Coordinates of C-alpha atoms and ligand atoms in Angstrom, one line a residue:
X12 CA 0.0 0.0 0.0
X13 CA 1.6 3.5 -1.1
X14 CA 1.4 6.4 1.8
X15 CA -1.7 8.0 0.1
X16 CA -3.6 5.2 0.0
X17 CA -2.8 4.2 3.8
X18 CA -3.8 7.9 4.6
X19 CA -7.2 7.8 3.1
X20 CA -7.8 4.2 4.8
X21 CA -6.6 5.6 8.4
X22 CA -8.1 9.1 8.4
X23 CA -11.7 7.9 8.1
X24 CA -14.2 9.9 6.7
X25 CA -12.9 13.0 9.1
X26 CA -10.2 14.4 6.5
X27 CA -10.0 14.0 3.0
X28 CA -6.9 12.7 1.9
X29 CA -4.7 15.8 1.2
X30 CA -5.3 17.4 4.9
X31 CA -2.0 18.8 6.2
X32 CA -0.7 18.0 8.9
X33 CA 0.1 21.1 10.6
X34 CA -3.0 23.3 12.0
X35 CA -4.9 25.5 9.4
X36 CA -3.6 28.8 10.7
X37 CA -6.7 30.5 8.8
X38 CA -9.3 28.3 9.9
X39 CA -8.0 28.4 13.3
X40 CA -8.8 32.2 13.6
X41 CA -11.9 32.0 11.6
X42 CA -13.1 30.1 14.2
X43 CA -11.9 31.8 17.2
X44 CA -13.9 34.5 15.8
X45 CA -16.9 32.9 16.5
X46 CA -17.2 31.8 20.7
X47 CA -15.5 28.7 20.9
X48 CA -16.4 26.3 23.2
X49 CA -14.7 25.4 26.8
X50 CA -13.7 21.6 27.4
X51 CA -13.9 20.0 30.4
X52 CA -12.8 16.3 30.5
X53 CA -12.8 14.6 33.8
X54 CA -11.2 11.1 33.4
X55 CA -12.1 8.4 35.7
X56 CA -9.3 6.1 36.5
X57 CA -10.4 2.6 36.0
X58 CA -14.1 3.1 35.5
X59 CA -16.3 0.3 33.9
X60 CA -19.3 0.5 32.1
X61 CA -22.3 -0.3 33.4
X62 CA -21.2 0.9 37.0
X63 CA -23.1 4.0 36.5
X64 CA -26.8 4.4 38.3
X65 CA -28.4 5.8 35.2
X66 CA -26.9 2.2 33.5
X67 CA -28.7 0.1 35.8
X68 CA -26.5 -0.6 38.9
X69 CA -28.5 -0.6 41.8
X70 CA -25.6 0.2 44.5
X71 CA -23.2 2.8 43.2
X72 CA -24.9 6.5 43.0
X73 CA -23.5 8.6 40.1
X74 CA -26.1 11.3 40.0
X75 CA -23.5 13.7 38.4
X76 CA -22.5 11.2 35.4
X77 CA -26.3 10.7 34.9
X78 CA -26.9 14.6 35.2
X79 CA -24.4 14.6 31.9
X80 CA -26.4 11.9 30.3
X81 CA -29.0 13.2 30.6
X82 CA -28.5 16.3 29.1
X83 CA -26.9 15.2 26.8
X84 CA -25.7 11.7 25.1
X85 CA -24.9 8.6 26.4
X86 CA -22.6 6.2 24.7
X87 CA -23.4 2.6 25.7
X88 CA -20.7 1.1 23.4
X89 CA -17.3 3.1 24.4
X90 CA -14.5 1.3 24.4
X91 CA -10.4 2.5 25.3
X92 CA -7.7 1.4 23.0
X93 CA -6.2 -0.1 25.4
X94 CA -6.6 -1.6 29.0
X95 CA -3.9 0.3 30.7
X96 CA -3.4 3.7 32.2
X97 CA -0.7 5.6 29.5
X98 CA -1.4 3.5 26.5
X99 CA -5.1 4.4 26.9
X100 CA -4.6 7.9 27.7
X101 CA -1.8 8.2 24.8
X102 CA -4.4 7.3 22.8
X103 CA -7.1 10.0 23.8
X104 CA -4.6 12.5 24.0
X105 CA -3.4 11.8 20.5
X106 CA -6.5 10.9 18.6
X107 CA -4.4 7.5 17.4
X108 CA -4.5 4.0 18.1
X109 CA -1.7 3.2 20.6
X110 CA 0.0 0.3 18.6
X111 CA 0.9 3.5 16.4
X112 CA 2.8 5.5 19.4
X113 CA 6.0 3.3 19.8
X114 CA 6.7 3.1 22.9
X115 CA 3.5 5.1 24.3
X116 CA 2.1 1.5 23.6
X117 CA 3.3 0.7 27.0
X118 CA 2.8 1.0 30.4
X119 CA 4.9 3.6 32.3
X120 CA 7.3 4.5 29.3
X121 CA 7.1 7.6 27.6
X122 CA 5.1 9.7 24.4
X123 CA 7.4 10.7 21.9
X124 CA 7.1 14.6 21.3
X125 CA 6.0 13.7 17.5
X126 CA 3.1 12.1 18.5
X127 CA 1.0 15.6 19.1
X128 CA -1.9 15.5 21.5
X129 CA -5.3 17.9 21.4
X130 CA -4.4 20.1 24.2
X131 CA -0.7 20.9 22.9
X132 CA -2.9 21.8 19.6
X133 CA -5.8 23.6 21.2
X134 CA -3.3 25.8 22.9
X135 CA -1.4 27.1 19.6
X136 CA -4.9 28.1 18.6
X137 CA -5.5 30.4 21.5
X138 CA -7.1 27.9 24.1
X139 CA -5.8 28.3 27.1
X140 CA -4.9 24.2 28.0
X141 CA -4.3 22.5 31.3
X142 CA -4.7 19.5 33.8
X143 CA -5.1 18.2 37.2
X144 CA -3.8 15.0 39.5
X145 CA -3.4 12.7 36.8
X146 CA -2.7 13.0 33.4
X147 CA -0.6 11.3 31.0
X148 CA 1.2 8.3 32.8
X149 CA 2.5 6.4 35.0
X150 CA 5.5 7.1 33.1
X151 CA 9.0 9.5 32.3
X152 CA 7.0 12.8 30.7
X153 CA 10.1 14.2 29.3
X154 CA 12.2 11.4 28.1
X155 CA 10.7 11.4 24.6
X156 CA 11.3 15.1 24.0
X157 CA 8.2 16.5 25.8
X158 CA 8.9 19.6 28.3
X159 CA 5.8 18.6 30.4
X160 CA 3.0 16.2 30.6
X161 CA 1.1 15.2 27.3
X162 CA -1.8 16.5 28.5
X163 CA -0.7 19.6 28.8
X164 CA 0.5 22.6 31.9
X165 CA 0.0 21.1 35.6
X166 CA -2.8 22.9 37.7
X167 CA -3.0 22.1 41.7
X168 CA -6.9 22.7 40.9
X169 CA -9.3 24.1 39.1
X170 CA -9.3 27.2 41.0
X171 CA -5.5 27.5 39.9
X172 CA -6.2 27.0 36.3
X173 CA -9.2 29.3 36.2
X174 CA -7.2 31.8 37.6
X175 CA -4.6 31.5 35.6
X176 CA -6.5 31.8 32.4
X177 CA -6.5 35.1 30.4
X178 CA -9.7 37.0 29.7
X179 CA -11.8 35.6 27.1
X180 CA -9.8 32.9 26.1
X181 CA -11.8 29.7 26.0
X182 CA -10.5 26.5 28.3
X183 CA -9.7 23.1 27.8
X184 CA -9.3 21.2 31.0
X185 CA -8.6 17.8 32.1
X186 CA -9.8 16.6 35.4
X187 CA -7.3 13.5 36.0
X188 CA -9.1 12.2 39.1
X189 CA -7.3 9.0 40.5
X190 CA -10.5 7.4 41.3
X191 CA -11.3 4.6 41.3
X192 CA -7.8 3.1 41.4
X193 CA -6.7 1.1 44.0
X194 CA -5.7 0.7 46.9
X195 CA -9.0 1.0 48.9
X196 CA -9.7 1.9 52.7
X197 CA -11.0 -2.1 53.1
X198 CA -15.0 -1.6 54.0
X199 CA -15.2 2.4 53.2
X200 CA -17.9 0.8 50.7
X201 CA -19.8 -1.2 53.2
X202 CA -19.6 1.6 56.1
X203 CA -21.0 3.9 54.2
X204 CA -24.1 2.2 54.1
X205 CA -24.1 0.5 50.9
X206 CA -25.7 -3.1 51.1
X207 CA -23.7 -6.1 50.5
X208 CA -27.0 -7.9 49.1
X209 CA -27.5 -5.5 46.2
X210 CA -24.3 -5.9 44.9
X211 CA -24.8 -7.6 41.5
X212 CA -21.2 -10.3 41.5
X213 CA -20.3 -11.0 37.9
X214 CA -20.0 -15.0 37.4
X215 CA -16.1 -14.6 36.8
X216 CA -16.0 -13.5 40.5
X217 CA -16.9 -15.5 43.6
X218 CA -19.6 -14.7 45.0
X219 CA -18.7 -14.2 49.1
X220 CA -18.3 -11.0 51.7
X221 CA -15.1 -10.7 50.6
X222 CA -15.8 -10.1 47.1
X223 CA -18.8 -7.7 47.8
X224 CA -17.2 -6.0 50.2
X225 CA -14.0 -5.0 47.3
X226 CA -16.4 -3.7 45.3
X227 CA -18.7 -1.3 47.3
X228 CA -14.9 0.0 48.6
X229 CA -14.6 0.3 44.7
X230 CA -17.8 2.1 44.4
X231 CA -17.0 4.4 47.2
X232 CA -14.5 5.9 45.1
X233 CA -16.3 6.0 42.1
X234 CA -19.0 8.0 43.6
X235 CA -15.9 10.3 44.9
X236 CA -14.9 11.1 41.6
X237 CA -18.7 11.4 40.5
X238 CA -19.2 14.1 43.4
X239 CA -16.0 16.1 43.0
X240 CA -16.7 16.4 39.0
X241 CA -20.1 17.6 40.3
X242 CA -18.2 20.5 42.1
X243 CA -16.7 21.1 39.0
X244 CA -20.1 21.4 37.1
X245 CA -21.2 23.8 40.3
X246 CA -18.0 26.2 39.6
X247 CA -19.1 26.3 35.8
X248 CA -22.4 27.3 36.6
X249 CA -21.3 29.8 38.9
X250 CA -18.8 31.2 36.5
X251 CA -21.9 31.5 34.1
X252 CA -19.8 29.1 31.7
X253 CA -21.8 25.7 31.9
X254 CA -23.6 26.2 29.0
X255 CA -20.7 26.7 27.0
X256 CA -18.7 24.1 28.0
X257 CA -18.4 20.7 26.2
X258 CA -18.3 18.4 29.0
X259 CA -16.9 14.6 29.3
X260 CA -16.8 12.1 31.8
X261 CA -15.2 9.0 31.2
X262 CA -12.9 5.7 32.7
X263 CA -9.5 5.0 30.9
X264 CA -10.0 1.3 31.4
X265 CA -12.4 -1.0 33.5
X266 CA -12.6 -2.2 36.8
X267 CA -9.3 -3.6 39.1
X268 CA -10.5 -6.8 39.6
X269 CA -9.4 -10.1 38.6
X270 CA -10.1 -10.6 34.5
X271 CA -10.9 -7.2 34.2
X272 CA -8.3 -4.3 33.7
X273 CA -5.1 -4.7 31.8
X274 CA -7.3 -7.6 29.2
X275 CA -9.2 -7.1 26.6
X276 CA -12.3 -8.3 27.7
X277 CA -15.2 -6.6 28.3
X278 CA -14.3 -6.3 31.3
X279 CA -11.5 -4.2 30.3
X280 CA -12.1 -2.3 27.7
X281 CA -15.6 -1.2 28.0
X282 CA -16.4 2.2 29.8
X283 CA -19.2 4.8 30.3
X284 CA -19.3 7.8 28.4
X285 CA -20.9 10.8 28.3
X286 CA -21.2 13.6 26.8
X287 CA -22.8 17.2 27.0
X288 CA -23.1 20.5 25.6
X289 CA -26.3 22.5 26.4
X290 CA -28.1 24.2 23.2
X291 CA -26.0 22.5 21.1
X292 CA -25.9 18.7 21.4
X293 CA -30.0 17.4 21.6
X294 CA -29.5 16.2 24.9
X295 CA -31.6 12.9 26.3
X296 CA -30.5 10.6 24.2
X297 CA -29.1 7.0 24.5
X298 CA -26.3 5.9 21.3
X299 CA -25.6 2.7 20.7
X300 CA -23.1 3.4 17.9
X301 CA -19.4 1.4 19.0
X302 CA -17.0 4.6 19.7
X303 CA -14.1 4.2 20.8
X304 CA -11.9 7.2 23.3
X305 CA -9.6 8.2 20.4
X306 CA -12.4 9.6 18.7
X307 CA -12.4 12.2 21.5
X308 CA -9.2 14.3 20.2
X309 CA -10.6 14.3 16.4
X310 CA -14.0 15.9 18.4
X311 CA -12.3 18.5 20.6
X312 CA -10.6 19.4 17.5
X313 CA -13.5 19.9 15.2
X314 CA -15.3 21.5 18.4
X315 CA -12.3 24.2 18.1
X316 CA -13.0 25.0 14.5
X317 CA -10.0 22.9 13.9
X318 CA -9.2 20.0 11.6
X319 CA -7.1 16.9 12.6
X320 CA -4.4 15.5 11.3
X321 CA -3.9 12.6 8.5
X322 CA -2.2 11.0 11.3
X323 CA -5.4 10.6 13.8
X324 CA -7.0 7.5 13.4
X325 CA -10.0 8.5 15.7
X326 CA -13.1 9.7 14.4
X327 CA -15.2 12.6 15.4
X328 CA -18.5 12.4 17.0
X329 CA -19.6 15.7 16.1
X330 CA -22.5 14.4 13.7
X331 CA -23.9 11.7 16.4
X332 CA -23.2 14.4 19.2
X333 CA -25.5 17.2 16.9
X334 CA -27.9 14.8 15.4
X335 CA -31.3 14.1 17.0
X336 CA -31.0 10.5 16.8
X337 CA -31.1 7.9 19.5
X338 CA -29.8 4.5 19.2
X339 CA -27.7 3.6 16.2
X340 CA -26.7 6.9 14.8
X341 CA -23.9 6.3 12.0
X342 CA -24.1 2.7 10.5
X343 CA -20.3 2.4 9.6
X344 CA -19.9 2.3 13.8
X345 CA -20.8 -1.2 14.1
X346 CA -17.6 -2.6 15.5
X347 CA -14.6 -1.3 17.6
X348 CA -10.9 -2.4 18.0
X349 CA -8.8 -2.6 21.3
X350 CA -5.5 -3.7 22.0
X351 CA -3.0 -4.4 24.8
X352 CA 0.6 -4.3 24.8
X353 CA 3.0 -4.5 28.2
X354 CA 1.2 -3.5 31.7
X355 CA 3.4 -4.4 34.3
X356 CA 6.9 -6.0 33.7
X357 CA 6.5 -9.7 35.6
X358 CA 7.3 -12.5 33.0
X359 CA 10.2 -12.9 34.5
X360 CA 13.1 -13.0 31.4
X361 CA 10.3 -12.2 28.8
X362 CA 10.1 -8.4 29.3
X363 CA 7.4 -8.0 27.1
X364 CA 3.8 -8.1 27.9
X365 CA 0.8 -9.9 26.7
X366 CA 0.0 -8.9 23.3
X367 CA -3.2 -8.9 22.3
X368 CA -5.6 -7.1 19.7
X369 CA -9.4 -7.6 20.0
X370 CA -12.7 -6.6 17.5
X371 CA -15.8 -6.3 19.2
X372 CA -19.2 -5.9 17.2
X373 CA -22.6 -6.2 18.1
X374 CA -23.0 -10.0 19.1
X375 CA -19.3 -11.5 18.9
X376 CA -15.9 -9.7 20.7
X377 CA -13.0 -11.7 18.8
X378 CA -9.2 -11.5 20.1
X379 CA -5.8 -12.4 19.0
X380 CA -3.4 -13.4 21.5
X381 CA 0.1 -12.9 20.0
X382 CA 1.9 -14.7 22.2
X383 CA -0.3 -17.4 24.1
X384 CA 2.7 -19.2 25.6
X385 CA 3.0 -16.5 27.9
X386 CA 1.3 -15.8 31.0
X387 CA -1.7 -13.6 30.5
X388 CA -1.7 -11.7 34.0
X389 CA 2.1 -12.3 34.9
X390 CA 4.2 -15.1 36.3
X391 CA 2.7 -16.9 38.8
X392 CA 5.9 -16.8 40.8
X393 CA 8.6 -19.7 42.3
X394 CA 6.6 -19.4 45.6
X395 CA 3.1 -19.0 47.2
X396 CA 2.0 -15.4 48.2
X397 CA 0.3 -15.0 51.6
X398 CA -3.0 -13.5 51.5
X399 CA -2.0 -10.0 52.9
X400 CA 1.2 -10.1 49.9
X401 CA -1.6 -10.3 47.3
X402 CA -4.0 -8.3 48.6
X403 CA -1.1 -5.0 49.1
X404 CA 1.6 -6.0 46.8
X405 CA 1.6 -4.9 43.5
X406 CA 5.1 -6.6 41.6
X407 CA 4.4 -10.4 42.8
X408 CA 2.0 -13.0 42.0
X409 CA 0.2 -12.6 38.8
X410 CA 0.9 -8.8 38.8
X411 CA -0.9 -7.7 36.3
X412 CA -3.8 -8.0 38.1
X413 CA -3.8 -5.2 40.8
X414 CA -3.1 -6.3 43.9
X415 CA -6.9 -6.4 46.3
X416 CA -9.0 -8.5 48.2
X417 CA -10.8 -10.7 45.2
X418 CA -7.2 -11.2 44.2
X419 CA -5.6 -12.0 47.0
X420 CA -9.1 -14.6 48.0
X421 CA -8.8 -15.9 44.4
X422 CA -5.2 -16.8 44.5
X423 CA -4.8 -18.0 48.2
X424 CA -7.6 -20.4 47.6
X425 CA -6.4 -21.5 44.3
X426 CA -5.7 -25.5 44.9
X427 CA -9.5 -25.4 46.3
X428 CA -11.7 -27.0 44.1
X429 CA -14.4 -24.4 44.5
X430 CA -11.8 -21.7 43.6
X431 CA -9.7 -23.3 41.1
X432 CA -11.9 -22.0 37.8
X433 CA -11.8 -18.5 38.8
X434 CA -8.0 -18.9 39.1
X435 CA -7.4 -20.5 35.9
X436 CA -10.1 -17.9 34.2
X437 CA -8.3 -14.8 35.5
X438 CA -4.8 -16.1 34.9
X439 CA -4.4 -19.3 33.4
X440 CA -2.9 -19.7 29.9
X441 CA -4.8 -18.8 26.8
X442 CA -5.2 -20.2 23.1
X443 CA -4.2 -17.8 20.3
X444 CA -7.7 -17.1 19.3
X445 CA -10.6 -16.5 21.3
X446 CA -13.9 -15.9 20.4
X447 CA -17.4 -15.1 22.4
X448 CA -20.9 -14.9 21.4
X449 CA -22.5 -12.4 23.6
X450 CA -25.5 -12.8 23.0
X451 CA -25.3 -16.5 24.4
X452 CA -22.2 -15.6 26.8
X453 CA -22.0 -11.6 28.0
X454 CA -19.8 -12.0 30.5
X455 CA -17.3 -14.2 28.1
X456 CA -16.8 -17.4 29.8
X457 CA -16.8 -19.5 27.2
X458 CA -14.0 -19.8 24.0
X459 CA -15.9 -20.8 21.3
X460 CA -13.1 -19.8 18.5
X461 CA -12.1 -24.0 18.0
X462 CA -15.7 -24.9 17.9
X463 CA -16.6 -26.1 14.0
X464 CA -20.2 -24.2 14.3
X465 CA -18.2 -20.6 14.3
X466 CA -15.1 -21.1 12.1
X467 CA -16.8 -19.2 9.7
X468 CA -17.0 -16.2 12.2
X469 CA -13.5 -16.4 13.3
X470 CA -12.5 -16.3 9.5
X471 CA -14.1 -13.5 9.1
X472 CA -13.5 -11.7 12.0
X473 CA -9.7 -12.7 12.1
X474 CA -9.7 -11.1 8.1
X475 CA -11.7 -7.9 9.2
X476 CA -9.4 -7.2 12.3
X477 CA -5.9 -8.2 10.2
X478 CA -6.8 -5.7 7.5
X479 CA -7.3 -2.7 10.2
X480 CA -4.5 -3.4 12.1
X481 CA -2.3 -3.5 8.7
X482 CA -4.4 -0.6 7.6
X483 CA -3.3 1.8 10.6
X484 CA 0.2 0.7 10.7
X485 CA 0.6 -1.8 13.2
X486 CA 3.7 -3.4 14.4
X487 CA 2.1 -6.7 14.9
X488 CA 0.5 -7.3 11.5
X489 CA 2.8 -5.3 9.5
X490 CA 6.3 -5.6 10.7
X491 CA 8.4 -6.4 13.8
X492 CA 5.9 -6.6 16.4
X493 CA 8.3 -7.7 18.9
X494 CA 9.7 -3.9 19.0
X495 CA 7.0 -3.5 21.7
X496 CA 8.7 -5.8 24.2
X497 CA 12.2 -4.0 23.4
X498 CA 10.9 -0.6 24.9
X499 CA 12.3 -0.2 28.4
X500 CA 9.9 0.6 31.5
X501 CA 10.8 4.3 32.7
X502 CA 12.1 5.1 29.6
Ligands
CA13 CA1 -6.5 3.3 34.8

């Protein structure tokens, strides 16, 4: 495939195929001409869809997510790139798939300076651009030629930002909150009144007090980040800017449990998202269309009077976000991709991670594992863990699986026979291919990719996810894929 021809297949429908690269100077200030919106993005860390209350959950209160929602659109097919803190948030920032970042592919490594993100480009067009807590990362901000985080100047708060923002310039903001990451105060959940019966357990869990009790601790902290974005709503309305503010709330992966983050299951990879703008995006409506997060940098952009780049692969929701519709708004969004490169380093001489790339449509979600001799969530280690070890140490047993309570129950019972398949689900070895139907299995216990009934579906699926991944450039179906293994952690 000549350059032009891989441009016009990776830019989507977005840019035509002769778009430069650099910002449209002219178009820039036409636009700034007319009032430009403000941006505020606050970022859940690790938040899974459907642990929302507007989504059904009958525990965990998010009355500020579903204040969004409901005002304006909520996405119930948004998926990350990738299942990992800096890969996914690479991704968003840049408007690209990570396999396409280098080393930003990776877990606590770096984001090469050439790899521009949507606040770096909102800010040479007159926005004034910042964040809070956590942006880009874990990882080395400047090692890849960056003077400061990807996402953009460091603010100790709002306040801070606000008041360091020149008159009439409109804002772009990122509200990194660390929520709901572990660790967790163990039963802040349960103390705060939340009841251990009404926790819905997903079958790839046990089902005991242990387990319930790790997730209303989760849920405590999601409703922490819910209530502090809701302050943030409360300072927009009193600055008299709400209703010109474009406002997101999202997870950069799913939930820290076992068979969850850093995989590209479900579990994993799907997130809430929504997404409001008062008078200008029909609010009350419910989208079904797949989207996935780096489709948020083409938006801001095109929200700016800007265009992106050839070199972003995301797509912008402008028309679904100012259309009218509900349900399946653009019929070319019927599928999504995802991916996962290295989390944590812990296959002991292997320093690579565990490589996988996943397409997920309406009723099947089909992965590749690249490398299914490996591990999938980390060594299991030349000796036993205690209990307390797994449930407070990261870099041990199994370590890409965040060290907690459902961990640390699942692996210290894991010779029990009641035990043993949640063990081998959550970390045992995997085949190359696996493939789910969700409308039989939805919470993807079951590989039905060697089963003669679907081979047809995994030829199909394997063909339609090969051709995308050569189509945006990826190491692992168009070159040395093992150059993501190579990158150091740090670096
Ligand atoms: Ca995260």
């Amino acid at each position: 495939m000549n350059r032009r021809a891989f441009l016009e297949r990776t830019t989507g429908s977005i840019a035509a195929a002769a778009l430069p690269q650099a910002l449209p100077q002219a178009l820039a200030q036409s636009a700034s001409a007319a009032k430009r919106p403000n941006i505020l993005f606050a970022l859940a860390d690790d938040w899974m869809w459907p642990l929302a209350s507007i989504a059904g959950d009958r525990v965990v209160k998010t009355p500020t997510f579903d204040r969004v929602a409901r005002s304006g659109v909520m996405f119930t097919n948004a998926y990350v790139a990738a299942p990992s803190c800096s890969p996914s948030r690479a991704a968003m920032l840049t408007g690209q798939w990570h396999w396409r970042l280098e080393q930003g592919a990776n877990l606590n490594t770096t984001l090469p300076a050439k790899f521009r993100t949507y606040p770096d480009l909102l800010e040479e067009s007159g926005y004034h651009a910042g964040f809070t807590r956590k942006g880009w990362g874990p990882g080395n901000e400047t090692s890849g030629g960056r003077k400061r985080n990807p996402a953009g100047a460091r603010y100790a708060d709002f306040a801070a930002f606000v008041a360091a923002r020149p008159k009439d310039k409109p804002f772009c903001f990122w509200f990194g909150s660390q929520d709901p990451h572990r660790p967790y105060e163990w039963e802040s959940g349960f103390k705060s009144g939340m009841k251990l019966e009404d926790v819905h357990v997903p079958p790839y869990l046990p089902d005991n007090e242990t387990v319930r009790k790790d997730i209303c601790d989760y849920y405590w902290k999601v409703q922490r980040y819910d209530r502090e974005t809701g302050e943030l709503l409360r300072a927009l309305e009193s600055m008299g800017e709400l209703d010109n503010t474009i406002v997101v709330m999202s997870g950069d992966n799913g939930w820290p449990f076992p068979r969850s983050k850093a995989t590209v299951y479900e579990t994993g990879t799907h997130v809430p998202l929504a997404i409001s703008w008062p008078g200008h995006f029909p609010g009350g409506r419910v989208v079904e269309d797949f989207v996935s997060l780096t489709d948020l940098a083409p938006t801001f952009l095109e929200a700016a009077g800007l265009i992106p780049g050839q070199q972003v692969t995301g797509r912008s929701l402008m028309p679904i976000l100012r259309s009218r519709k509900s349900g399946q708004v653009e019929r070319r969004r019927d599928h999504v991709l995802t991916g996962m490169e290295r989390h944590v380093p812990c296959r002991g001489e292997i320093k690579g991670g565990y490589p996988q790339r996943a397409l997920r449509n309406r009723q099947f979600h089909y992965m590749r594992n690249f490398k299914p001799e490996r591990w999938p969530a980390g060594d299991p280690g030349t000796e036993p863990s205690t209990y307390e070890q797994l449930a407070a140490s990261t870099f041990r047993t199994y370590a890409d699986i965040d060290a907690g309570p459902s961990k640390a129950w699942i692996v210290s019972h894991g010779e029990e026979a009641a035990a043993k398949p949640f063990l081998e689900r959550c970390a045992g070895k995997r085949s190359e291919r696996e493939l789910y139907d969700l409308k039989k299995d939805p919470y993807q216990l079951k590989n039905v990719a060697s089963d003669p009934k679907y081979a047809a579906v995994v030829k199909r699926l394997d063909a339609q996810l090969t051709a995308e991944l050569r189509a945006t450039g990826d190491p692992r179906a168009v070159g040395d894929g093992d150059v993501f293994d190579r990158y150091r952690t740090g670096s």
